[in-house]
Structures are given as C-alpha cells and as structure tokens.
PDB file of C-alpha atoms in Angstrom:
ATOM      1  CA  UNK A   1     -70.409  49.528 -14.147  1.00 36.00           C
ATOM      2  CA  UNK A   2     -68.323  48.628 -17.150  1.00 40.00           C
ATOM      3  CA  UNK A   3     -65.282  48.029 -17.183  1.00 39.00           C
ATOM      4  CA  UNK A   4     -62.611  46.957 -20.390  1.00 38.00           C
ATOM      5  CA  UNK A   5     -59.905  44.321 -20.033  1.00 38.00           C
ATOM      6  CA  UNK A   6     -58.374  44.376 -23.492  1.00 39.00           C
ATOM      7  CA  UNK A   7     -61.160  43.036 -25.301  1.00 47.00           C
ATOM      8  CA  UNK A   8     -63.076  41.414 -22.181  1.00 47.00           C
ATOM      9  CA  UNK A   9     -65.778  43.273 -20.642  1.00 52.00           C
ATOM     10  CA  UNK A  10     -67.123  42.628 -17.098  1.00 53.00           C
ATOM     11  CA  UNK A  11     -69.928  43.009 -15.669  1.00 55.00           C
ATOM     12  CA  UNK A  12     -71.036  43.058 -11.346  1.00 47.00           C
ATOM     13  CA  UNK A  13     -72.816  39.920 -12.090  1.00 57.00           C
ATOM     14  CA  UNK A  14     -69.801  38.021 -12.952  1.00 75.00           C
ATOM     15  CA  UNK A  15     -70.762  37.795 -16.745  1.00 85.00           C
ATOM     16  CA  UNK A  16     -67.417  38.112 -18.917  1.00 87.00           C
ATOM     17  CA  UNK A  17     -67.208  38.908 -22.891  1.00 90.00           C
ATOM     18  CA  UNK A  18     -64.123  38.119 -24.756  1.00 89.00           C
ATOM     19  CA  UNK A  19     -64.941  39.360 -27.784  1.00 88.00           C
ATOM     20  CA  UNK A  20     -61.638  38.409 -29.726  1.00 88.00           C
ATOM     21  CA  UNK A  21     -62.039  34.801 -28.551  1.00 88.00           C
ATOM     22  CA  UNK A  22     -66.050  34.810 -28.810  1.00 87.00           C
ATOM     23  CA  UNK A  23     -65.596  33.586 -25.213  1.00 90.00           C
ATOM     24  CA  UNK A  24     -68.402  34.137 -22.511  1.00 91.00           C
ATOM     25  CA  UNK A  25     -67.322  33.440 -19.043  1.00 88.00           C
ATOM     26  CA  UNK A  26     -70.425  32.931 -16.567  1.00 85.00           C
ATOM     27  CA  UNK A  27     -70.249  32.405 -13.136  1.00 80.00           C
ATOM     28  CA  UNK A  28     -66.794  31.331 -13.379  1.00 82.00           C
ATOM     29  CA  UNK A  29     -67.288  28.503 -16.342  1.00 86.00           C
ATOM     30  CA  UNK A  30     -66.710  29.322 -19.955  1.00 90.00           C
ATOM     31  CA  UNK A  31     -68.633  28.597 -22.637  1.00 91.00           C
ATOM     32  CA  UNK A  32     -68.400  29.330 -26.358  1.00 92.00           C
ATOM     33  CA  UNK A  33     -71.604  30.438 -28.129  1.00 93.00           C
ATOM     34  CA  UNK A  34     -72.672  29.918 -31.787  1.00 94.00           C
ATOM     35  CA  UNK A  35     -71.734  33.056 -33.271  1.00 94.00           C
ATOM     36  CA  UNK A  36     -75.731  34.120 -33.552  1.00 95.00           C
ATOM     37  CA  UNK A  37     -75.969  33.284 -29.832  1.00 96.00           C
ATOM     38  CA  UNK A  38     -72.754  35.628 -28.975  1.00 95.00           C
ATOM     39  CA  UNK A  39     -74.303  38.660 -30.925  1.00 95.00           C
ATOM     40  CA  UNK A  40     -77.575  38.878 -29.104  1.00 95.00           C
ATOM     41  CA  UNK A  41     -75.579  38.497 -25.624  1.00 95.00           C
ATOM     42  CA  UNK A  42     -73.177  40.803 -27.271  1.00 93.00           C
ATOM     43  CA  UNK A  43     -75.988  43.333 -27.865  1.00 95.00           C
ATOM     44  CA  UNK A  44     -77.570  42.406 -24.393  1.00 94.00           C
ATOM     45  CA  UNK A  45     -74.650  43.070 -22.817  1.00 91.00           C
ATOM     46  CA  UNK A  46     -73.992  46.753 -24.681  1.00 90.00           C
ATOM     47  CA  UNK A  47     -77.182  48.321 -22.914  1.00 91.00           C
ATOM     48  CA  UNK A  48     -78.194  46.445 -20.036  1.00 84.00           C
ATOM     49  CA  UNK A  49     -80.888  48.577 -18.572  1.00 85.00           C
ATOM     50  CA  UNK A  50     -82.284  48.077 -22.099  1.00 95.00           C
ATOM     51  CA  UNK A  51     -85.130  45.980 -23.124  1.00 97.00           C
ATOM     52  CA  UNK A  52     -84.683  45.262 -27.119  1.00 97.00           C
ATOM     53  CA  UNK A  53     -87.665  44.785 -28.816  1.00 95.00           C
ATOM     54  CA  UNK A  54     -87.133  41.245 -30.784  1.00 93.00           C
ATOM     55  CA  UNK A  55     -87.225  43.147 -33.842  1.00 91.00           C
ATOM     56  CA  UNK A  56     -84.365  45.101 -33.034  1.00 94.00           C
ATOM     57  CA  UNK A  57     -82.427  41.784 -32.187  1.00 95.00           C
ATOM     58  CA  UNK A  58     -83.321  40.625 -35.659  1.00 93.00           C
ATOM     59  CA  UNK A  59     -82.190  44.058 -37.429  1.00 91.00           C
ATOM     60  CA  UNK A  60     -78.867  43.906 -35.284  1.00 93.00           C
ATOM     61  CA  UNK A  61     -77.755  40.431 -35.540  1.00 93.00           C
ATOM     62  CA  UNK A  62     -78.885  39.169 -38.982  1.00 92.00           C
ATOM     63  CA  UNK A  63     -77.967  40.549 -42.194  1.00 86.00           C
ATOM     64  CA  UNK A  64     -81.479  39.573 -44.087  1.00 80.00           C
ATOM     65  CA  UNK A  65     -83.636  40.167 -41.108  1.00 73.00           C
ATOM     66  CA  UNK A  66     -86.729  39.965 -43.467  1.00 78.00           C
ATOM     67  CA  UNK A  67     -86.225  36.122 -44.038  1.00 79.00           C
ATOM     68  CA  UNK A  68     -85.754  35.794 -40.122  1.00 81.00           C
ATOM     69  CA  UNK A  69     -88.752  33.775 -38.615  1.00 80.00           C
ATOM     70  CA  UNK A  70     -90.540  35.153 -35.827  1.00 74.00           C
ATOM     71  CA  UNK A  71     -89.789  32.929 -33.013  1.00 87.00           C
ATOM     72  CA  UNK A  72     -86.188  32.495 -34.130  1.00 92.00           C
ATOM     73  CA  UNK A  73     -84.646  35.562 -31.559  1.00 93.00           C
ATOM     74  CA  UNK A  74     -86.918  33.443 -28.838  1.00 94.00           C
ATOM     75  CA  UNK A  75     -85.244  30.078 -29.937  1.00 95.00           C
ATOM     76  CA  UNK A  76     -81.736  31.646 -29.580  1.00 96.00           C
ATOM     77  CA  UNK A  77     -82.615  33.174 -26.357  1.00 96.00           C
ATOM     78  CA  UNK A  78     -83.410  29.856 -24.795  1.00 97.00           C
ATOM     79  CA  UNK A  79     -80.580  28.165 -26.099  1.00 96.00           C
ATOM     80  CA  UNK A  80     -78.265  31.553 -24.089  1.00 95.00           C
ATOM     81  CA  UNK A  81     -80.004  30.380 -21.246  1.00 94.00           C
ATOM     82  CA  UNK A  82     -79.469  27.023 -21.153  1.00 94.00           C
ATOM     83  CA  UNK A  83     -75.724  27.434 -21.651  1.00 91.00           C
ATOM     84  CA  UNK A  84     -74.875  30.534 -19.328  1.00 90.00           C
ATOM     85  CA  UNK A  85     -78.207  30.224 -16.744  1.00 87.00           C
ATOM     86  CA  UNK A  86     -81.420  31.216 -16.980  1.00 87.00           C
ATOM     87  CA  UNK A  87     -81.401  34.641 -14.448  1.00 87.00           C
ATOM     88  CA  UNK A  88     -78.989  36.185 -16.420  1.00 89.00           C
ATOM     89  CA  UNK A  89     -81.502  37.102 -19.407  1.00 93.00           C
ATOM     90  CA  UNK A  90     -85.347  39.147 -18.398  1.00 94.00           C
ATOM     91  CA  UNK A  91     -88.547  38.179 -20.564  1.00 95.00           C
ATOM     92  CA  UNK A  92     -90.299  41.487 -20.508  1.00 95.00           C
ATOM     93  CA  UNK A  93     -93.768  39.986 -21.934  1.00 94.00           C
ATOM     94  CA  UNK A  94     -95.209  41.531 -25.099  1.00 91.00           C
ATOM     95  CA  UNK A  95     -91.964  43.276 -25.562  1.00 93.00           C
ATOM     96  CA  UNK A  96     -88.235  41.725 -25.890  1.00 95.00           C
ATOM     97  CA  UNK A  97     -85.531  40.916 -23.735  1.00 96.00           C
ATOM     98  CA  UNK A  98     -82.663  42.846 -21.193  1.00 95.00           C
ATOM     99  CA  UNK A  99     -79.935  41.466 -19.467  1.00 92.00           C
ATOM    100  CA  UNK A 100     -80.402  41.868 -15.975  1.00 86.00           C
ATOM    101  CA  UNK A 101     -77.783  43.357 -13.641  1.00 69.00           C
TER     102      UNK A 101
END
C-alpha cells in the first residue's frame, strides 16, 4: 500500500519519494537523482503493478519526446539502478519497465 508523509511516499519495499526535496531514500541510504532519473522513478513509483511501455516513459518525462533517442529511457533506467539497486526496477522484455513490489 501507499501511504503519504507530507510529500514522501512509502512504499513495503522500503523505497521513499520526497518529492519536494527530489530525494529518493532506498534501503535506508539516500540518494539524489538527476531530475530525468527522478521522473521515471517518479512515474514507476505512481503505478507499480504497471509495466510502461518505453514510449510512454518518453511522452511522460520529456517535453519533445520526438527528438528523444530510442535507447535513451534504457540508458536512464540503468543509471536508477545503479544508484538505488538493481531489484527494485523489472525488464519486462519486448515491452517496458515496472517497479516491483
């Protein structure tokens, strides 16, 4: 479940969100992401039974998704992982990526 601390979310996994801070708090270290980085975690984190497609990632984080190269969601997503862990983000091959709870 969800749950809303002022503006930082929590999650079972012990995944935090301060979103007024652009904080992430993951297994009890914090880390700040690039603001790119925090969006698609961000959006991750919104629906987490939810596999988004990476064009959806594109249309939801960047403004001129058109110019957006097609590994650059994949790029970003490795770079989340390296900083918060990699179990925290699913590959669902062929289609995009959920946050697993």
């Amino acid at each position: 479940k969800r749950k809303l601390y002022s503006s930082i979310e929590e999650k079972e996994q012990g995944l935090f969100i301060d979103h007024e801070r652009y904080l992430i708090i993951a297994d009890g270290k914090e880390c700040y992401l690039p603001k790119k980085e925090f969006e698609i975690l961000s959006l991750l984190y919104s629906r987490p039974t939810k596999v988004f497609t990476r064009e959806e990632i594109k249309n939801a984080v960047w403004e001129n998704f058109d110019k957006v190269r097609g590994r650059t969601v994949d790029v970003h997503i490795k770079k989340i992982r390296e900083k918060i862990g990699e179990s925290l983000i699913a590959t669902v091959k062929g289609v995009g990526y959920r946050l697993e709870v």
